[in-house]
CSV table of C-alpha atoms and ligand atoms in Angstrom, one decimal:
chain,number,residue,atom,x,y,z
A,1,UNK,CA,-84.4,-131.1,-25.0
A,2,UNK,CA,-82.4,-127.9,-25.2
A,3,UNK,CA,-79.4,-127.7,-27.5
A,4,UNK,CA,-76.2,-127.7,-25.4
A,5,UNK,CA,-74.5,-124.3,-25.3
A,6,UNK,CA,-71.2,-123.8,-23.6
A,7,UNK,CA,-71.7,-122.1,-20.3
A,8,UNK,CA,-69.8,-119.1,-19.1
A,9,UNK,CA,-70.0,-116.3,-16.7
A,10,UNK,CA,-68.3,-113.8,-18.9
A,11,UNK,CA,-69.0,-115.2,-22.3
A,12,UNK,CA,-65.3,-114.9,-23.1
A,13,UNK,CA,-62.1,-116.8,-22.7
A,14,UNK,CA,-59.9,-114.0,-23.8
A,15,UNK,CA,-57.9,-113.6,-20.6
A,16,UNK,CA,-57.6,-117.4,-20.0
A,17,UNK,CA,-53.9,-117.4,-21.0
A,18,UNK,CA,-53.0,-114.4,-18.8
A,19,UNK,CA,-53.5,-116.4,-15.6
A,20,UNK,CA,-50.3,-118.2,-14.4
A,21,UNK,CA,-51.9,-121.4,-13.0
A,22,UNK,CA,-48.6,-123.2,-12.4
A,23,UNK,CA,-47.4,-120.4,-10.1
A,24,UNK,CA,-50.7,-120.5,-8.2
A,25,UNK,CA,-50.6,-124.3,-7.9
A,26,UNK,CA,-47.3,-124.0,-6.0
A,27,UNK,CA,-49.0,-122.1,-3.3
A,28,UNK,CA,-51.3,-125.1,-2.5
A,29,UNK,CA,-49.3,-127.9,-0.9
A,30,UNK,CA,-52.1,-130.4,-1.0
A,31,UNK,CA,-52.1,-130.3,-4.8
A,32,UNK,CA,-48.7,-132.1,-4.6
A,33,UNK,CA,-50.0,-135.2,-2.8
A,34,UNK,CA,-50.4,-138.6,-4.4
A,35,UNK,CA,-53.8,-140.3,-4.5
A,36,UNK,CA,-53.5,-144.1,-5.0
A,37,UNK,CA,-50.0,-143.7,-6.2
A,38,UNK,CA,-50.8,-141.0,-8.7
A,39,UNK,CA,-50.6,-137.2,-8.7
A,40,UNK,CA,-53.8,-135.9,-7.2
A,41,UNK,CA,-56.4,-134.4,-9.5
A,42,UNK,CA,-58.6,-132.5,-7.1
A,43,UNK,CA,-62.0,-131.8,-8.6
A,44,UNK,CA,-64.1,-131.7,-5.4
A,45,UNK,CA,-63.9,-127.9,-4.8
A,46,UNK,CA,-67.6,-127.4,-4.3
A,47,UNK,CA,-67.3,-129.7,-1.2
A,48,UNK,CA,-64.3,-128.0,0.1
A,49,UNK,CA,-61.3,-126.1,-1.3
A,50,UNK,CA,-57.6,-126.6,-0.8
A,51,UNK,CA,-55.7,-124.1,1.3
A,52,UNK,CA,-52.9,-121.8,0.2
A,53,UNK,CA,-49.7,-121.5,2.3
A,54,UNK,CA,-50.8,-118.0,3.4
A,55,UNK,CA,-53.8,-119.5,5.2
A,56,UNK,CA,-51.9,-122.5,6.6
A,57,UNK,CA,-49.2,-120.2,8.0
A,58,UNK,CA,-51.7,-117.8,9.5
A,59,UNK,CA,-53.1,-120.7,11.5
A,60,UNK,CA,-49.7,-121.9,12.5
A,61,UNK,CA,-48.6,-118.4,13.5
A,62,UNK,CA,-51.6,-118.0,15.8
A,63,UNK,CA,-50.9,-121.3,17.6
A,64,UNK,CA,-47.1,-120.8,17.7
A,65,UNK,CA,-46.9,-117.1,18.6
A,66,UNK,CA,-50.0,-115.6,20.2
A,67,UNK,CA,-52.6,-118.2,21.1
A,68,UNK,CA,-54.9,-116.6,23.7
A,69,UNK,CA,-58.6,-116.0,24.3
A,70,UNK,CA,-60.0,-112.7,22.9
A,71,UNK,CA,-61.8,-109.6,24.1
A,72,UNK,CA,-61.5,-110.0,27.9
A,73,UNK,CA,-57.8,-110.3,28.4
A,74,UNK,CA,-55.5,-107.4,29.4
A,75,UNK,CA,-52.3,-109.3,28.6
A,76,UNK,CA,-50.3,-108.8,25.4
A,77,UNK,CA,-51.2,-112.1,23.8
A,78,UNK,CA,-54.9,-111.6,24.3
A,79,UNK,CA,-54.7,-108.1,22.9
A,80,UNK,CA,-52.8,-109.4,19.8
A,81,UNK,CA,-55.3,-112.3,19.3
A,82,UNK,CA,-58.2,-109.9,19.7
A,83,UNK,CA,-56.6,-107.5,17.2
A,84,UNK,CA,-56.0,-110.2,14.6
A,85,UNK,CA,-59.5,-111.6,15.1
A,86,UNK,CA,-61.1,-108.2,14.5
A,87,UNK,CA,-58.7,-107.5,11.7
A,88,UNK,CA,-60.1,-110.6,10.0
A,89,UNK,CA,-63.6,-109.1,10.4
A,90,UNK,CA,-62.4,-106.0,8.6
A,91,UNK,CA,-61.0,-108.2,5.7
A,92,UNK,CA,-64.3,-110.0,5.4
A,93,UNK,CA,-66.2,-106.8,5.5
A,94,UNK,CA,-64.1,-105.4,2.7
A,95,UNK,CA,-64.4,-108.6,0.7
A,96,UNK,CA,-68.2,-108.3,0.7
A,97,UNK,CA,-68.3,-104.5,0.7
A,98,UNK,CA,-70.0,-104.4,4.0
A,99,UNK,CA,-69.5,-102.5,7.3
A,100,UNK,CA,-67.4,-104.0,10.1
A,101,UNK,CA,-70.4,-104.3,12.4
A,102,UNK,CA,-72.4,-106.1,9.8
A,103,UNK,CA,-70.1,-109.2,9.7
A,104,UNK,CA,-70.9,-112.0,12.2
A,105,UNK,CA,-68.5,-114.9,12.4
A,106,UNK,CA,-70.4,-118.2,12.3
A,107,UNK,CA,-69.4,-121.9,11.9
A,108,UNK,CA,-70.4,-121.8,8.2
A,109,UNK,CA,-73.2,-121.1,5.8
A,110,UNK,CA,-75.4,-123.7,7.6
A,111,UNK,CA,-75.2,-121.9,10.9
A,112,UNK,CA,-75.7,-118.5,9.3
A,113,UNK,CA,-79.0,-119.6,7.7
A,114,UNK,CA,-80.1,-121.2,11.0
A,115,UNK,CA,-79.3,-118.0,12.8
A,116,UNK,CA,-81.4,-115.9,10.4
A,117,UNK,CA,-84.2,-118.5,10.5
A,118,UNK,CA,-84.4,-118.4,14.3
A,119,UNK,CA,-83.4,-114.9,15.2
A,120,UNK,CA,-84.9,-112.9,12.3
A,121,UNK,CA,-87.7,-115.0,10.8
A,122,UNK,CA,-89.1,-116.9,13.8
A,123,UNK,CA,-90.3,-113.9,15.8
A,124,UNK,CA,-91.9,-112.4,12.7
A,125,UNK,CA,-93.7,-115.4,11.3
A,126,UNK,CA,-97.4,-116.1,11.9
A,127,UNK,CA,-99.4,-119.1,10.7
A,128,UNK,CA,-100.1,-118.9,7.0
A,129,UNK,CA,-97.0,-116.6,6.3
A,130,UNK,CA,-94.7,-117.8,3.6
A,131,UNK,CA,-91.0,-118.3,3.1
A,132,UNK,CA,-89.8,-118.6,-0.6
A,133,UNK,CA,-86.8,-120.7,-1.5
A,134,UNK,CA,-85.9,-122.2,-4.9
A,135,UNK,CA,-85.8,-125.8,-6.2
A,136,UNK,CA,-82.1,-125.4,-6.6
A,137,UNK,CA,-81.1,-125.1,-3.0
A,138,UNK,CA,-78.7,-127.1,-0.9
A,139,UNK,CA,-80.4,-128.7,2.1
A,140,UNK,CA,-78.8,-126.0,4.3
A,141,UNK,CA,-81.1,-123.5,2.6
A,142,UNK,CA,-84.2,-125.7,2.9
A,143,UNK,CA,-84.3,-127.5,6.2
A,144,UNK,CA,-83.8,-124.5,8.6
A,145,UNK,CA,-86.8,-122.9,6.8
A,146,UNK,CA,-88.9,-126.0,7.1
A,147,UNK,CA,-88.0,-126.1,10.9
A,148,UNK,CA,-89.1,-122.5,11.4
A,149,UNK,CA,-92.3,-123.2,9.4
A,150,UNK,CA,-93.0,-126.1,11.7
A,151,UNK,CA,-92.4,-123.9,14.7
A,152,UNK,CA,-94.7,-121.1,13.5
A,153,UNK,CA,-97.3,-122.6,11.1
A,154,UNK,CA,-95.7,-120.7,8.1
A,155,UNK,CA,-95.4,-122.4,4.7
A,156,UNK,CA,-92.5,-123.0,2.4
A,157,UNK,CA,-93.0,-122.1,-1.3
A,158,UNK,CA,-90.6,-123.0,-4.1
A,159,UNK,CA,-89.4,-121.2,-7.2
A,160,UNK,CA,-89.3,-123.9,-9.9
A,161,UNK,CA,-86.4,-124.7,-12.3
A,162,UNK,CA,-86.5,-125.4,-16.0
A,163,UNK,CA,-84.8,-128.3,-17.9
A,164,UNK,CA,-81.5,-126.4,-18.2
A,165,UNK,CA,-81.5,-125.8,-14.4
A,166,UNK,CA,-82.3,-122.0,-14.6
A,167,UNK,CA,-84.8,-120.6,-12.1
A,168,UNK,CA,-88.1,-119.8,-13.6
A,169,UNK,CA,-88.2,-116.2,-12.6
A,170,UNK,CA,-91.4,-115.6,-14.6
A,171,UNK,CA,-93.1,-117.3,-11.7
A,172,UNK,CA,-91.9,-114.7,-9.2
A,173,UNK,CA,-94.9,-112.3,-9.4
A,174,UNK,CA,-97.2,-115.2,-8.5
A,175,UNK,CA,-94.9,-116.6,-5.8
A,176,UNK,CA,-94.2,-113.4,-3.9
A,177,UNK,CA,-97.5,-112.6,-2.2
A,178,UNK,CA,-98.7,-110.4,0.7
A,179,UNK,CA,-97.9,-113.4,3.0
A,180,UNK,CA,-94.2,-113.7,1.9
A,181,UNK,CA,-91.9,-112.8,4.8
A,182,UNK,CA,-88.5,-113.8,3.4
A,183,UNK,CA,-86.9,-115.0,0.2
A,184,UNK,CA,-83.8,-117.3,0.6
A,185,UNK,CA,-81.9,-118.4,-2.6
A,186,UNK,CA,-78.4,-119.3,-3.5
A,187,UNK,CA,-76.3,-117.2,-5.8
A,188,UNK,CA,-74.8,-120.4,-7.4
A,189,UNK,CA,-76.0,-123.9,-7.1
A,190,UNK,CA,-73.6,-126.5,-5.6
A,191,UNK,CA,-75.2,-129.5,-7.4
A,192,UNK,CA,-75.4,-128.1,-10.9
A,193,UNK,CA,-73.4,-124.8,-11.0
A,194,UNK,CA,-76.3,-122.5,-12.2
A,195,UNK,CA,-75.6,-118.8,-11.3
A,196,UNK,CA,-78.9,-117.3,-10.3
A,197,UNK,CA,-80.0,-113.8,-11.2
A,198,UNK,CA,-80.1,-112.8,-7.5
A,199,UNK,CA,-80.3,-109.1,-8.5
A,200,UNK,CA,-83.6,-109.7,-10.2
A,201,UNK,CA,-84.8,-111.7,-7.2
A,202,UNK,CA,-83.8,-109.0,-4.8
A,203,UNK,CA,-85.6,-106.4,-6.9
A,204,UNK,CA,-88.8,-108.4,-7.2
A,205,UNK,CA,-88.8,-109.1,-3.4
A,206,UNK,CA,-88.0,-105.6,-2.4
A,207,UNK,CA,-90.8,-104.3,-4.6
A,208,UNK,CA,-93.0,-106.0,-1.9
A,209,UNK,CA,-90.8,-105.0,1.0
A,210,UNK,CA,-89.7,-108.7,1.4
A,211,UNK,CA,-86.2,-109.2,2.7
A,212,UNK,CA,-83.8,-111.5,0.9
A,213,UNK,CA,-81.1,-113.9,2.2
A,214,UNK,CA,-78.5,-115.0,-0.3
A,215,UNK,CA,-76.6,-118.2,0.2
A,216,UNK,CA,-73.2,-117.4,-1.3
A,217,UNK,CA,-71.5,-120.6,-0.3
A,218,UNK,CA,-70.7,-121.5,-4.0
A,219,UNK,CA,-70.4,-118.0,-5.3
A,220,UNK,CA,-67.7,-116.3,-3.3
A,221,UNK,CA,-64.8,-118.4,-4.7
A,222,UNK,CA,-65.8,-117.7,-8.3
A,223,UNK,CA,-67.1,-114.1,-8.6
A,224,UNK,CA,-66.9,-110.7,-7.0
A,225,UNK,CA,-69.5,-110.2,-4.3
A,226,UNK,CA,-70.8,-106.7,-3.4
A,227,UNK,CA,-73.6,-106.9,-0.9
A,228,UNK,CA,-74.4,-103.2,-1.2
A,229,UNK,CA,-74.7,-103.4,-5.0
A,230,UNK,CA,-76.8,-106.6,-4.6
A,231,UNK,CA,-78.9,-104.9,-2.0
A,232,UNK,CA,-79.6,-108.2,-0.2
A,233,UNK,CA,-80.5,-108.1,3.4
A,234,UNK,CA,-78.5,-111.2,4.5
A,235,UNK,CA,-75.6,-113.0,2.9
A,236,UNK,CA,-73.9,-116.1,4.1
A,237,UNK,CA,-70.8,-118.1,3.1
A,238,UNK,CA,-68.4,-120.8,4.5
A,239,UNK,CA,-64.7,-120.2,5.0
A,240,UNK,CA,-63.7,-123.7,3.8
A,241,UNK,CA,-65.2,-123.2,0.4
A,242,UNK,CA,-63.2,-120.1,-0.2
A,243,UNK,CA,-59.7,-121.5,0.5
A,244,UNK,CA,-60.0,-120.9,4.3
A,245,UNK,CA,-60.4,-123.2,7.3
A,246,UNK,CA,-63.4,-125.3,8.2
A,247,UNK,CA,-65.7,-124.4,11.1
A,248,UNK,CA,-65.8,-120.7,10.3
A,249,UNK,CA,-67.8,-118.5,7.9
A,250,UNK,CA,-69.5,-115.2,7.8
A,251,UNK,CA,-73.0,-113.8,7.9
A,252,UNK,CA,-73.6,-110.4,6.6
A,253,UNK,CA,-76.8,-108.6,7.8
A,254,UNK,CA,-77.9,-105.1,7.2
A,255,UNK,CA,-77.2,-103.1,10.3
A,256,UNK,CA,-80.8,-102.1,11.0
A,257,UNK,CA,-82.0,-105.7,10.8
A,258,UNK,CA,-79.2,-107.0,13.0
A,259,UNK,CA,-79.9,-104.3,15.6
A,260,UNK,CA,-83.6,-105.4,15.8
A,261,UNK,CA,-82.8,-109.1,16.1
A,262,UNK,CA,-82.6,-111.0,19.5
A,263,UNK,CA,-79.5,-113.2,20.2
A,264,UNK,CA,-79.3,-116.6,18.6
A,265,UNK,CA,-77.4,-118.2,21.5
A,266,UNK,CA,-76.7,-117.0,25.1
A,267,UNK,CA,-73.4,-117.0,26.9
A,268,UNK,CA,-70.2,-115.1,27.4
A,269,UNK,CA,-69.2,-112.3,25.2
A,270,UNK,CA,-72.6,-111.4,23.9
A,271,UNK,CA,-73.9,-109.5,26.9
A,272,UNK,CA,-73.7,-105.9,28.2
A,273,UNK,CA,-74.7,-106.7,31.8
A,274,UNK,CA,-75.9,-109.9,33.5
A,275,UNK,CA,-77.8,-110.1,36.7
A,276,UNK,CA,-80.4,-112.7,37.9
A,277,UNK,CA,-83.1,-110.0,37.5
A,278,UNK,CA,-82.2,-108.9,34.0
A,279,UNK,CA,-79.6,-109.3,31.3
A,280,UNK,CA,-78.9,-106.9,28.5
A,281,UNK,CA,-77.2,-107.8,25.3
A,282,UNK,CA,-74.3,-106.4,23.4
A,283,UNK,CA,-74.7,-104.7,20.0
A,284,UNK,CA,-74.0,-106.6,16.8
A,285,UNK,CA,-71.8,-108.3,15.9
A,286,UNK,CA,-70.9,-109.4,19.5
A,287,UNK,CA,-74.6,-110.1,20.2
A,288,UNK,CA,-74.4,-113.0,17.8
A,289,UNK,CA,-71.1,-114.5,18.9
A,290,UNK,CA,-71.7,-116.2,22.2
A,291,UNK,CA,-68.9,-118.0,23.8
A,292,UNK,CA,-65.3,-118.4,22.7
A,293,UNK,CA,-65.4,-118.2,18.9
A,294,UNK,CA,-63.2,-120.0,16.4
A,295,UNK,CA,-60.4,-117.5,16.8
A,296,UNK,CA,-57.8,-119.2,14.6
A,297,UNK,CA,-60.5,-120.0,12.0
A,298,UNK,CA,-61.5,-116.4,11.8
A,299,UNK,CA,-57.9,-115.4,11.4
A,300,UNK,CA,-57.5,-118.0,8.7
A,301,UNK,CA,-60.6,-116.8,6.9
A,302,UNK,CA,-59.2,-113.3,7.0
A,303,UNK,CA,-56.0,-114.6,5.4
A,304,UNK,CA,-58.1,-116.5,2.8
A,305,UNK,CA,-60.1,-113.6,1.6
A,306,UNK,CA,-57.0,-111.4,1.6
A,307,UNK,CA,-55.3,-114.0,-0.6
A,308,UNK,CA,-58.3,-114.1,-3.0
A,309,UNK,CA,-58.5,-110.3,-3.2
A,310,UNK,CA,-54.8,-110.2,-4.1
A,311,UNK,CA,-55.1,-113.0,-6.6
A,312,UNK,CA,-58.0,-111.0,-8.2
A,313,UNK,CA,-61.2,-112.7,-9.2
A,314,UNK,CA,-61.2,-110.6,-12.4
A,315,UNK,CA,-57.9,-112.4,-13.3
A,316,UNK,CA,-59.0,-116.0,-12.7
A,317,UNK,CA,-62.7,-115.9,-13.6
A,318,UNK,CA,-62.1,-116.0,-17.4
A,319,UNK,CA,-59.6,-118.8,-16.8
A,320,UNK,CA,-62.3,-120.8,-14.9
A,321,UNK,CA,-64.8,-120.1,-17.7
A,322,UNK,CA,-62.3,-121.6,-20.1
A,323,UNK,CA,-62.0,-124.7,-17.9
A,324,UNK,CA,-65.7,-125.0,-17.7
A,325,UNK,CA,-66.2,-124.7,-21.4
A,326,UNK,CA,-63.4,-127.2,-22.1
A,327,UNK,CA,-64.7,-129.7,-19.6
A,328,UNK,CA,-68.3,-129.4,-20.9
A,329,UNK,CA,-67.0,-130.1,-24.4
A,330,UNK,CA,-64.9,-133.1,-23.4
A,331,UNK,CA,-67.7,-134.7,-21.4
A,332,UNK,CA,-70.5,-134.1,-23.9
A,333,UNK,CA,-68.4,-135.9,-26.5
A,334,UNK,CA,-68.5,-139.1,-24.5
A,335,UNK,CA,-71.3,-141.4,-25.6
A,336,UNK,CA,-73.6,-142.2,-22.6
A,337,UNK,CA,-72.6,-139.1,-20.6
A,338,UNK,CA,-75.5,-136.9,-19.7
A,339,UNK,CA,-74.6,-133.5,-18.4
A,340,UNK,CA,-77.1,-132.2,-15.9
A,341,UNK,CA,-77.3,-128.5,-15.4
A,342,UNK,CA,-76.7,-126.8,-18.7
A,343,UNK,CA,-77.6,-123.2,-17.7
A,344,UNK,CA,-75.9,-120.5,-19.7
A,345,UNK,CA,-74.3,-118.8,-16.6
A,346,UNK,CA,-72.5,-121.3,-14.4
A,347,UNK,CA,-69.7,-121.6,-11.9
A,348,UNK,CA,-67.3,-124.3,-12.9
A,349,UNK,CA,-69.3,-127.4,-11.9
A,350,UNK,CA,-69.8,-130.4,-14.2
A,351,UNK,CA,-72.5,-132.7,-12.9
A,352,UNK,CA,-73.3,-135.7,-15.0
A,353,UNK,CA,-74.5,-139.3,-15.2
A,354,UNK,CA,-73.1,-142.1,-17.2
A,355,UNK,CA,-75.4,-144.7,-18.8
A,356,UNK,CA,-75.2,-148.0,-17.2
A,357,UNK,CA,-72.6,-146.9,-14.5
A,358,UNK,CA,-73.7,-146.0,-11.0
A,359,UNK,CA,-72.2,-142.6,-10.0
A,360,UNK,CA,-70.6,-144.2,-6.9
A,361,UNK,CA,-68.9,-146.8,-9.1
A,362,UNK,CA,-67.7,-144.1,-11.5
A,363,UNK,CA,-66.4,-142.2,-8.5
A,364,UNK,CA,-64.5,-145.2,-7.3
A,365,UNK,CA,-62.8,-145.9,-10.6
A,366,UNK,CA,-61.9,-142.2,-10.8
A,367,UNK,CA,-60.4,-142.4,-7.3
A,368,UNK,CA,-58.3,-145.3,-8.4
A,369,UNK,CA,-56.9,-143.1,-11.1
A,370,UNK,CA,-56.1,-140.3,-8.6
A,371,UNK,CA,-59.1,-138.2,-9.5
A,372,UNK,CA,-61.2,-136.9,-6.6
A,373,UNK,CA,-64.8,-136.1,-7.6
A,374,UNK,CA,-68.0,-136.3,-5.6
A,375,UNK,CA,-70.7,-138.9,-6.3
A,376,UNK,CA,-74.1,-138.6,-4.7
A,377,UNK,CA,-77.0,-136.2,-4.3
A,378,UNK,CA,-74.8,-133.3,-3.1
A,379,UNK,CA,-77.2,-132.4,-0.3
A,380,UNK,CA,-79.6,-131.3,-2.9
A,381,UNK,CA,-82.1,-134.2,-3.2
A,382,UNK,CA,-84.9,-132.0,-4.6
A,383,UNK,CA,-82.6,-131.1,-7.5
A,384,UNK,CA,-81.9,-134.8,-8.2
A,385,UNK,CA,-85.6,-135.6,-8.1
A,386,UNK,CA,-86.3,-132.7,-10.5
A,387,UNK,CA,-84.0,-134.3,-13.1
A,388,UNK,CA,-85.1,-137.9,-12.3
A,389,UNK,CA,-81.8,-139.2,-11.0
A,390,UNK,CA,-80.8,-140.4,-7.6
A,391,UNK,CA,-77.3,-139.1,-7.8
A,392,UNK,CA,-74.7,-137.6,-10.2
A,393,UNK,CA,-70.9,-137.5,-10.5
A,394,UNK,CA,-69.8,-134.0,-9.8
A,395,UNK,CA,-66.5,-132.5,-10.9
A,396,UNK,CA,-66.2,-129.0,-9.3
A,397,UNK,CA,-63.3,-126.8,-10.3
A,398,UNK,CA,-61.2,-124.0,-8.8
A,399,UNK,CA,-58.7,-121.6,-10.4
A,400,UNK,CA,-55.9,-124.1,-9.6
A,401,UNK,CA,-57.3,-126.8,-11.9
A,402,UNK,CA,-56.0,-127.3,-15.5
A,403,UNK,CA,-57.1,-128.5,-18.9
A,404,UNK,CA,-54.8,-131.4,-18.5
A,405,UNK,CA,-56.7,-132.5,-15.4
A,406,UNK,CA,-59.9,-132.3,-17.3
A,407,UNK,CA,-58.3,-134.5,-20.0
A,408,UNK,CA,-57.6,-137.0,-17.2
A,409,UNK,CA,-61.2,-136.8,-16.0
A,410,UNK,CA,-62.5,-137.5,-19.5
A,411,UNK,CA,-60.3,-140.5,-20.0
A,412,UNK,CA,-61.2,-141.7,-16.5
A,413,UNK,CA,-64.9,-141.6,-17.4
A,414,UNK,CA,-64.2,-143.5,-20.6
A,415,UNK,CA,-62.3,-146.1,-18.6
A,416,UNK,CA,-65.3,-146.4,-16.2
A,417,UNK,CA,-67.6,-147.0,-19.1
A,418,UNK,CA,-65.2,-149.6,-20.5
A,419,UNK,CA,-65.0,-151.4,-17.2
A,420,UNK,CA,-68.5,-151.1,-16.0
A,421,UNK,CA,-70.8,-149.9,-18.8
B,1,PLP,N1,-75.1,-123.8,0.6
B,1,PLP,C1,-74.5,-124.2,-0.4
B,1,PLP,C2,-74.9,-123.7,-1.8
B,1,PLP,C3,-73.5,-125.2,-0.3
B,1,PLP,O1,-72.9,-125.7,-1.4
B,1,PLP,C4,-73.2,-125.7,1.0
B,1,PLP,C5,-72.2,-126.7,1.2
B,1,PLP,O2,-72.0,-127.5,0.3
B,1,PLP,C6,-73.9,-125.1,2.1
B,1,PLP,C7,-74.8,-124.1,1.9
B,1,PLP,C8,-73.5,-125.5,3.5
B,1,PLP,O3,-72.2,-125.1,3.8
B,1,PLP,P1,-71.5,-125.6,5.1
B,1,PLP,O4,-71.7,-127.1,5.2
B,1,PLP,O5,-70.1,-125.2,5.0
B,1,PLP,O6,-72.2,-124.9,6.3
């Protein structure tokens, strides 16, 4: 077994006190609700995040003031809705350091990965080709590749993980072969929190001219993302995990790749001309946004990334590191608690089991105490299998959580052991 070291992204907690968490909490109305008659302790942020007033109001404003369909209308409301929708695309492009045309609005990370699997990978794959993923992926970054493998005869290969839950990148030279057509990995693991060295993975893949998709669903709310600096070919994330609405997300694709890809779905808004003889398609991003999109969702996502940019990840990342280190310390001091995922670089996720207590039972006791955590396999069954457990309890944090809430989590776990252990 490895000795437990306290994880961090920045290896420092120096700025932890400079972040005014109480002020930030006031911007999130849901943090004020009661759960089972107690003040909510919301520790399920990897599943979905709470929304700041800025996002809630952007949605309300759309439906109250200028609800209309976009792109085809000549009336004022439609023009305003179109402008706000496209302004949101500009915000997301800035957020990722991409160009406006490189951002496609999608339902979420899941749809973005399916889009790349079907529109980019499928036409290029031949029997015997390979797609490389990691053992640390969410099902959303496994199943779409398995489906395209079934459709084409390609094979899925897997980067292994070590006992601390770091990817074994030493294996890359063997795993990236002349048959590899795409590498798809997450930047941060939802189940265990590991931050992956995606820069190294991109470099290794590009050395063989292999494109890379990065699943940033768990990264964007915790670290700055610069797709140009990363050099990745595709990047996906979901709005609801970054303080925005559900049913919306973004796919970044390098312009040249998007230009060469066929549409994912057909319908209105993605065409240049339609006739029964021949239809021609619009340029990206419209080519990939068939039908009426989630207009309010995109506007809400724009508000969310603007909010995050203004808050400043450089301000809250050290604060989150402090929370993670504190929570790690508290939980590892409880006899019978086994922390799973002890990588050195982590987003603030605490995944653990408790001897003699089923994770769902622990989750139920915590719920009775007003503490919302997730218990289960976290849509990452291969990860659970790798660590020999069917499920874990997962407390996943955001910048609006506090040390006091982690104290409550630790005493809740002790209570669960007392009652059930
Ligand atoms: N990838 C990762 C790492 C995730 O954590 C999730 C959701 O938990 C997804 C992909 C899928 O996101 P969504 O369900 O929003 O499409």
